[in-house]
Structures are given as C-alpha cells and as structure tokens.
C-alpha cells in the first residue's frame, strides 16, 4: 500500500510504495485536454538515505519545471521575436506571412511581456486560445468582407456571397485543424455574417466576438449596396436561420424531394415568419446536378468525375483525405455514381425533372454540369435547355 508525504510548499510530494519511494512533481496542465501532467522518479529503498535522495530529486525536478517555465532574459517578447525574424534563414514570402501572423495574433497578447516573465502557463493559454479559435488568425471574416466588398463595388448587382458551416474535406487539409463540432461551426457562421454586414455598413468596426475580433477595422471598397449573403443548408436548423437572417437560401439537389418539401423549405418559411418576413421574400437557390448530352453513354460516364459525391455515409466513414475518398469511389458502379444526377439525352425530360424543383418553391436554378467539357455543355444547354427552362417561370 502506498504512503504519501507532501513536499511542503515545494510543489511536489513523495509516495512510499513497498520498498521504494517515488517523487512526484506537478508540471502543468495540458491546455487542450485539460489533464494535469507530472514528473515522476523512483528511488530505491525507504531508509534515511533514500529519503535524503528523494529530497534532492524533488529539488532537481522542481528546477527542471522552473527552467522550462522561464528564461533569464529581460527583453520584451516582441523584441525577441523581431530579432528572430531578422536573422531567421527563411524565404521572404514565408517571412512576410510570419510577420502578419505575429503582428495580428502573438504581439497583441504577449508583445509587451518581458521574456523572463513568460511562464509556461501564459504560453499554454495562448496555445489553447489558438487551438480553440483556429480561424481567428487567418480566416477572419473581415478578409471575406474586404474581398467581396471589392467585387460588389466592381460588379454591382452581380455578386452573391454564399456561406455555410463548412466541410471537413475542404478545410482540414489546408488548415491542419481538428474539425469543430456542428454547434461551434454554426456559431462561427452566425458571428461571421454579423461582422461582415457591419463592415459593409459602418465606417469603423470594433468587434469582440467569441471567435472573431477586429479593432477599428474598415473596408475601403464598400459596395454601394451590401452584397446579398445566401446561407447554404442541408438541415432544418441552418435552413431556419437562413429564412430568419440571410438574404437567400442555398442547397443542392439529388437528395430526395421530401428533404426539400417536408424539411428545408418549411424551415426557411418558419425562420422568415419569426422576423416578420413573407416566405416569398427569401430567394431559394438550388444547385441542380445535371449530366445532359445527346450521347447516352457520354451522359452517364460524365458523372464518373464526381463519383465521391455518391458515396454513402458508411462508405466514407473515417475518410477525410481527398485522395482516400477518391480511391474509395473508384470502384463504384455507374448506377450509384449517377444516382444523384439528372442524366438524360432528352431536353424535354430534363425540363420536366427540373420543374419538380420549381414546384417545390425554388426560385433560382444553378446548373452543375458533369464532365470536363464545360464549353460544350454551355453551348448545348444554351440552345436546347435554356429556352425550355425559361418557360417554367
């Protein structure tokens, strides 16, 4: 049976385990997992000599922890970082990206702190904050507001900003983040839209949200009229939010008509009604997956490029690398690959099948064409489909 004896105010303790002693020193808390970490060392024996050795070991472990937590230098952290940037052997483009990151994120938090006052706890807290707010540094919605503000100024009335809660496949490979749960992603979406709209309508914006922040920020190329923000949704929760707060609603086709008529469209209507909007006040846009070609074999085979879209939840379970997902889709039968698409050689059939989406309340149709020859599709669709689709109004 183990016996424990405290090391007093020395941040450690001794444990007697049978015929040996163990020295335990608290080393800190993991900022991500929240778990406490310890340094441990075994001392053979339990006599007075063993206890003296344990005392010395405790002192050594304490010194090790303190050494990891501080440095003798008294210069400010921002000076130390600038000196490192000045002498680091890195490409100029890399240096520029580091400077921007450090100026936006590191210096505001630690810049005026003396290096010898930088304890492990401060660095751990900064690290944890960066992990929790992964997109605060390089994915600030203010950057999106600037880009689309410029587009809106250049092409008034012709630009729409579509936003959603994201997809791990598109973002994890380029951000190296742990993909957030839906609750956090949805909160980020709402906060991002609030910030973007303020930047388009206010002269200077100081914003302190849970995930994003700005200090006296401005968008110099503000459009005369804010760019419409459409929210993409595949479920009722976000669809309801789109009806309540967005300028329009987006979804994709091929998931069964009940999803649109029984879940998504009613959710948009409920959201609109909550804020006194009429259902007709919210444009409804749907991306229609279409493989149209006069040649039947070509029409079917063109969907092969988009085979990963047809993977079932079970087939893509545990896959996040695009290469792995493409590999999983390589052997799928063409029937499954084409199942989410309107595949046809007949323009009247295409029009009839698309009309079901118009009947379901969608006002804007976006044709997502399969195959690599997009110019050919545009030519054929313009001649054979567009005149028929216009009659659906």
Coordinates of N, CA and C in Angstrom, one line a residue, residues 138-284:
X138 N -6.1 33.5 -39.5 CA -6.0 33.5 -40.9 C -7.3 33.3 -41.6
X139 N -8.4 33.2 -40.9 CA -9.7 33.0 -41.6 C -10.7 34.0 -41.1
X140 N -10.3 35.2 -40.7 CA -11.2 36.2 -40.2 C -12.2 36.6 -41.3
X141 N -13.4 36.7 -40.9 CA -14.4 37.1 -41.9 C -14.2 38.5 -42.5
X142 N -13.4 39.3 -41.8 CA -13.1 40.6 -42.3 C -12.4 40.5 -43.7
X143 N -11.6 39.5 -43.8 CA -10.9 39.3 -45.1 C -11.9 39.0 -46.2
X144 N -12.9 38.2 -45.9 CA -14.0 37.9 -46.8 C -14.8 39.2 -47.1
X145 N -15.1 40.0 -46.1 CA -15.8 41.2 -46.3 C -15.0 42.1 -47.3
X146 N -13.7 42.2 -47.1 CA -12.9 43.1 -48.0 C -13.0 42.6 -49.4
X147 N -12.8 41.2 -49.6 CA -12.8 40.7 -51.0 C -14.1 40.9 -51.7
X148 N -15.2 40.5 -51.0 CA -16.5 40.6 -51.6 C -17.0 42.0 -51.7
X149 N -16.5 42.9 -50.8 CA -16.8 44.3 -50.9 C -16.3 44.9 -52.2
X150 N -15.0 44.5 -52.5 CA -14.4 44.9 -53.7 C -15.2 44.4 -54.9
X151 N -15.5 43.1 -54.9 CA -16.3 42.5 -56.0 C -17.7 43.2 -56.2
X152 N -18.3 43.5 -55.0 CA -19.6 44.2 -55.1 C -19.5 45.6 -55.7
X153 N -18.4 46.3 -55.4 CA -18.2 47.6 -55.9 C -17.9 47.6 -57.4
X154 N -17.1 46.5 -57.9 CA -16.8 46.4 -59.3 C -18.0 45.9 -60.1
X155 N -18.8 45.0 -59.6 CA -19.9 44.4 -60.3 C -21.2 44.5 -59.5
X156 N -21.7 45.7 -59.3 CA -22.9 45.9 -58.5 C -24.1 45.1 -59.1
X157 N -24.7 44.4 -58.2 CA -25.9 43.6 -58.5 C -25.6 42.3 -59.2
X158 N -24.3 41.9 -59.3 CA -24.0 40.7 -60.0 C -23.2 39.7 -59.1
X159 N -23.1 40.0 -57.8 CA -22.3 39.2 -56.9 C -23.1 38.8 -55.7
X160 N -23.0 37.5 -55.4 CA -23.7 36.9 -54.2 C -22.6 36.2 -53.4
X161 N -22.7 36.4 -52.1 CA -21.8 35.7 -51.2 C -22.5 34.5 -50.6
X162 N -22.0 33.3 -50.8 CA -22.6 32.1 -50.2 C -21.8 31.6 -49.1
X163 N -22.4 31.4 -47.9 CA -21.7 30.9 -46.7 C -22.4 29.8 -46.1
X164 N -21.7 28.9 -45.5 CA -22.2 27.7 -44.8 C -21.4 27.4 -43.6
X165 N -21.7 26.2 -43.0 CA -20.9 25.8 -41.8 C -19.7 25.0 -42.2
X166 N -19.4 24.8 -43.5 CA -18.2 24.2 -43.9 C -18.2 22.7 -44.1
X167 N -17.1 22.2 -44.6 CA -17.0 20.8 -44.8 C -15.5 20.4 -44.6
X168 N -15.4 19.4 -43.7 CA -14.0 19.0 -43.3 C -13.1 18.6 -44.5
X169 N -13.7 18.0 -45.5 CA -12.9 17.6 -46.7 C -12.2 18.8 -47.3
X170 N -12.8 20.0 -47.3 CA -12.3 21.1 -48.0 C -11.4 21.9 -47.1
X171 N -11.5 21.8 -45.8 CA -10.8 22.7 -44.9 C -9.7 22.1 -44.0
X172 N -9.9 20.8 -43.6 CA -8.9 20.2 -42.7 C -7.5 20.1 -43.4
X173 N -7.5 19.7 -44.7 CA -6.2 19.5 -45.4 C -5.4 20.8 -45.5
X174 N -6.0 22.0 -45.5 CA -5.3 23.2 -45.7 C -5.1 24.0 -44.4
X175 N -5.7 23.6 -43.3 CA -5.6 24.3 -42.1 C -5.0 23.5 -41.0
X176 N -5.0 22.1 -41.1 CA -4.4 21.2 -40.1 C -5.1 21.4 -38.8
X177 N -6.4 21.6 -38.8 CA -7.2 21.8 -37.6 C -7.9 20.5 -37.2
X178 N -8.3 20.5 -36.0 CA -9.3 19.5 -35.5 C -10.7 20.0 -35.9
X179 N -11.4 19.3 -36.7 CA -12.7 19.8 -37.2 C -13.7 20.1 -36.1
X180 N -14.2 21.3 -36.0 CA -15.1 21.6 -34.9 C -16.4 20.9 -35.0
X181 N -17.1 20.7 -33.9 CA -18.4 20.2 -33.9 C -19.4 21.2 -34.6
X182 N -20.6 20.7 -35.0 CA -21.5 21.5 -35.7 C -21.9 22.7 -34.9
X183 N -22.1 22.6 -33.5 CA -22.5 23.7 -32.7 C -21.6 24.9 -32.9
X184 N -20.3 24.6 -32.8 CA -19.3 25.6 -33.0 C -19.3 26.2 -34.4
X185 N -19.3 25.4 -35.4 CA -19.3 25.9 -36.8 C -20.5 26.7 -37.1
X186 N -21.7 26.4 -36.5 CA -22.9 27.2 -36.7 C -22.7 28.5 -36.0
X187 N -22.2 28.5 -34.8 CA -21.9 29.8 -34.1 C -21.0 30.7 -34.9
X188 N -20.0 30.1 -35.4 CA -19.0 30.8 -36.2 C -19.7 31.5 -37.4
X189 N -20.6 30.7 -38.1 CA -21.3 31.2 -39.2 C -22.1 32.5 -38.9
X190 N -22.9 32.4 -37.8 CA -23.7 33.5 -37.4 C -22.8 34.7 -37.0
X191 N -21.8 34.5 -36.3 CA -20.9 35.6 -35.9 C -20.2 36.2 -37.1
X192 N -19.8 35.4 -38.1 CA -19.1 35.9 -39.3 C -20.1 36.8 -40.1
X193 N -21.3 36.3 -40.3 CA -22.3 37.1 -41.0 C -22.5 38.5 -40.3
X194 N -22.6 38.5 -39.0 CA -22.8 39.7 -38.3 C -21.7 40.7 -38.6
X195 N -20.4 40.2 -38.5 CA -19.3 41.0 -38.7 C -19.2 41.5 -40.1
X196 N -19.4 40.7 -41.1 CA -19.3 41.1 -42.5 C -20.3 42.2 -42.8
X197 N -21.5 42.0 -42.3 CA -22.5 43.1 -42.6 C -22.2 44.4 -41.9
X198 N -21.6 44.3 -40.7 CA -21.2 45.6 -40.1 C -20.1 46.3 -40.8
X199 N -19.2 45.5 -41.4 CA -18.0 46.1 -42.1 C -18.5 46.7 -43.4
X200 N -19.6 46.2 -44.0 CA -20.1 46.8 -45.2 C -21.0 48.0 -45.0
X201 N -21.4 48.2 -43.7 CA -22.4 49.3 -43.5 C -21.9 50.3 -42.5
X202 N -20.8 50.1 -41.8 CA -20.3 51.0 -40.8 C -18.9 51.5 -41.2
X203 N -18.5 52.7 -40.8 CA -17.3 53.3 -41.1 C -16.1 52.6 -40.5
X204 N -16.2 52.4 -39.1 CA -15.2 51.7 -38.4 C -15.8 50.7 -37.5
X205 N -15.2 49.5 -37.4 CA -15.9 48.4 -36.6 C -14.9 47.8 -35.6
X206 N -15.3 47.9 -34.4 CA -14.6 47.2 -33.3 C -15.5 46.1 -32.9
X207 N -15.0 44.9 -33.0 CA -15.9 43.7 -32.8 C -15.1 42.7 -31.9
X208 N -15.8 42.2 -30.9 CA -15.2 41.3 -30.0 C -16.1 40.1 -29.8
X209 N -16.0 39.2 -30.7 CA -16.9 38.0 -30.6 C -16.3 36.8 -29.9
X210 N -16.9 35.7 -29.9 CA -16.4 34.5 -29.3 C -15.3 33.9 -30.2
X211 N -15.3 34.2 -31.5 CA -14.4 33.5 -32.4 C -13.6 34.5 -33.2
X212 N -14.2 35.7 -33.5 CA -13.5 36.7 -34.3 C -13.5 38.0 -33.7
X213 N -12.5 38.8 -34.0 CA -12.4 40.2 -33.4 C -11.7 41.1 -34.4
X214 N -12.1 42.4 -34.3 CA -11.5 43.5 -35.1 C -11.3 44.7 -34.2
X215 N -10.4 45.5 -34.5 CA -10.2 46.8 -33.8 C -10.2 47.9 -34.7
X216 N -11.3 48.7 -34.7 CA -11.4 49.9 -35.5 C -11.1 49.6 -37.0
X217 N -11.7 48.5 -37.5 CA -11.4 48.0 -38.8 C -12.4 48.7 -39.8
X218 N -11.9 48.8 -41.0 CA -12.7 49.4 -42.1 C -12.5 48.6 -43.4
X219 N -13.5 48.6 -44.2 CA -13.4 48.1 -45.6 C -13.5 49.3 -46.5
X220 N -12.4 49.6 -47.2 CA -12.3 50.8 -48.0 C -13.2 50.7 -49.3
X221 N -13.3 49.5 -49.8 CA -14.1 49.3 -51.0 C -15.5 48.8 -50.7
X222 N -16.2 49.6 -49.9 CA -17.6 49.2 -49.5 C -18.5 49.3 -50.7
X223 N -19.3 48.3 -51.0 CA -20.2 48.4 -52.1 C -21.3 49.4 -51.8
X224 N -21.9 50.0 -52.8 CA -23.0 51.0 -52.6 C -24.2 50.3 -51.9
X225 N -24.4 49.1 -52.3 CA -25.4 48.2 -51.7 C -24.7 46.9 -51.2
X226 N -25.0 46.5 -49.9 CA -24.3 45.3 -49.4 C -24.6 44.1 -50.4
X227 N -23.5 43.3 -50.5 CA -23.6 42.1 -51.3 C -24.6 41.1 -50.6
X228 N -25.6 40.6 -51.3 CA -26.5 39.6 -50.7 C -25.7 38.4 -50.2
X229 N -26.1 38.0 -49.0 CA -25.5 36.8 -48.3 C -26.5 35.7 -48.3
X230 N -26.2 34.6 -49.1 CA -27.0 33.4 -49.1 C -26.4 32.4 -48.2
X231 N -27.2 31.7 -47.4 CA -26.7 30.7 -46.5 C -27.1 29.3 -47.0
X232 N -26.1 28.5 -47.1 CA -26.3 27.1 -47.5 C -26.7 26.2 -46.4
X233 N -27.6 25.3 -46.6 CA -28.1 24.4 -45.5 C -28.5 23.1 -46.1
X234 N -28.2 22.0 -45.3 CA -28.7 20.7 -45.7 C -29.6 20.1 -44.6
X235 N -29.9 20.9 -43.6 CA -30.7 20.5 -42.5 C -31.6 21.6 -42.0
X236 N -32.6 21.3 -41.2 CA -33.6 22.3 -40.8 C -33.1 23.4 -39.9
X237 N -32.1 23.1 -39.1 CA -31.6 24.2 -38.2 C -31.0 25.4 -38.9
X238 N -30.1 25.1 -39.8 CA -29.5 26.2 -40.6 C -30.5 26.7 -41.6
X239 N -31.3 25.9 -42.2 CA -32.3 26.4 -43.1 C -33.2 27.4 -42.4
X240 N -33.6 27.2 -41.2 CA -34.5 28.1 -40.4 C -33.7 29.4 -40.2
X241 N -32.4 29.3 -39.9 CA -31.6 30.5 -39.7 C -31.5 31.3 -41.0
X242 N -31.4 30.6 -42.2 CA -31.3 31.3 -43.4 C -32.6 32.1 -43.7
X243 N -33.8 31.5 -43.4 CA -35.0 32.2 -43.5 C -35.1 33.4 -42.6
X244 N -34.5 33.3 -41.4 CA -34.6 34.4 -40.5 C -33.5 35.5 -40.7
X245 N -32.3 35.2 -41.2 CA -31.3 36.2 -41.2 C -30.6 36.4 -42.5
X246 N -30.7 35.5 -43.4 CA -30.0 35.6 -44.7 C -30.8 36.3 -45.8
X247 N -30.0 36.7 -46.8 CA -30.7 37.3 -48.0 C -31.2 36.3 -48.9
X248 N -30.8 35.0 -48.8 CA -31.2 33.9 -49.6 C -30.8 32.6 -49.1
X249 N -31.3 31.5 -49.6 CA -31.1 30.2 -49.1 C -30.5 29.3 -50.3
X250 N -29.5 28.5 -50.0 CA -28.9 27.6 -51.0 C -29.0 26.2 -50.5
X251 N -29.2 25.2 -51.5 CA -29.0 23.8 -51.2 C -28.6 23.1 -52.5
X252 N -28.4 21.8 -52.4 CA -28.0 21.0 -53.5 C -29.1 20.0 -53.8
X253 N -29.1 19.5 -55.1 CA -30.2 18.6 -55.5 C -29.8 17.1 -55.3
X254 N -30.7 16.3 -55.6 CA -30.4 14.8 -55.7 C -30.5 14.1 -54.3
X255 N -31.1 14.7 -53.4 CA -31.2 14.1 -52.0 C -32.6 13.6 -51.7
X256 N -33.5 13.5 -52.7 CA -34.9 13.1 -52.4 C -35.8 14.3 -52.2
X257 N -36.9 14.4 -52.9 CA -37.7 15.5 -52.9 C -38.3 15.8 -51.5
X258 N -38.5 14.8 -50.7 CA -39.1 15.0 -49.4 C -38.2 15.9 -48.5
X259 N -36.9 15.8 -48.7 CA -36.0 16.7 -47.9 C -36.3 18.2 -48.2
X260 N -36.6 18.5 -49.4 CA -36.9 19.9 -49.8 C -38.3 20.3 -49.4
X261 N -39.3 19.5 -49.7 CA -40.7 19.9 -49.5 C -41.1 19.7 -48.0
X262 N -40.6 18.8 -47.3 CA -41.0 18.5 -45.9 C -40.1 19.1 -44.8
X263 N -38.8 19.4 -45.2 CA -37.9 19.8 -44.1 C -37.3 21.2 -44.4
X264 N -36.6 21.3 -45.5 CA -35.8 22.5 -45.8 C -36.7 23.7 -46.1
X265 N -37.6 23.6 -47.0 CA -38.4 24.8 -47.4 C -39.3 25.2 -46.2
X266 N -40.0 24.3 -45.5 CA -40.8 24.7 -44.3 C -39.9 25.4 -43.3
X267 N -38.7 24.9 -43.1 CA -37.8 25.5 -42.1 C -37.5 27.0 -42.5
X268 N -37.2 27.2 -43.8 CA -36.9 28.5 -44.2 C -38.2 29.4 -44.0
X269 N -39.3 28.9 -44.3 CA -40.6 29.7 -44.1 C -40.7 30.0 -42.6
X270 N -40.4 29.1 -41.7 CA -40.6 29.3 -40.2 C -39.6 30.4 -39.8
X271 N -38.4 30.4 -40.3 CA -37.4 31.4 -39.9 C -37.9 32.8 -40.4
X272 N -38.4 32.8 -41.6 CA -38.8 34.1 -42.2 C -40.0 34.7 -41.4
X273 N -40.9 33.8 -41.0 CA -42.1 34.3 -40.2 C -41.7 34.8 -38.9
X274 N -40.6 34.3 -38.3 CA -40.2 34.7 -37.0 C -39.8 36.2 -36.9
X275 N -39.3 36.7 -38.1 CA -38.9 38.1 -38.1 C -39.8 38.9 -39.0
X276 N -41.0 38.4 -39.2 CA -42.0 39.2 -40.0 C -41.7 39.3 -41.5
X277 N -41.0 38.3 -42.0 CA -40.8 38.3 -43.4 C -41.8 37.3 -44.1
X278 N -42.2 37.6 -45.3 CA -43.0 36.7 -46.0 C -42.1 35.6 -46.6
X279 N -42.6 34.4 -46.7 CA -41.8 33.3 -47.4 C -41.2 33.7 -48.7
X280 N -42.0 34.5 -49.5 CA -41.6 34.9 -50.8 C -40.5 35.9 -50.8
X281 N -40.2 36.5 -49.6 CA -39.1 37.5 -49.5 C -37.7 36.9 -49.5
X282 N -37.7 35.5 -49.4 CA -36.4 34.8 -49.3 C -36.1 34.1 -50.6
X283 N -35.2 34.5 -51.4 CA -34.9 33.7 -52.6 C -34.4 32.3 -52.3
X284 N -34.8 31.3 -53.0 CA -34.4 29.9 -52.8 C -33.6 29.5 -54.0

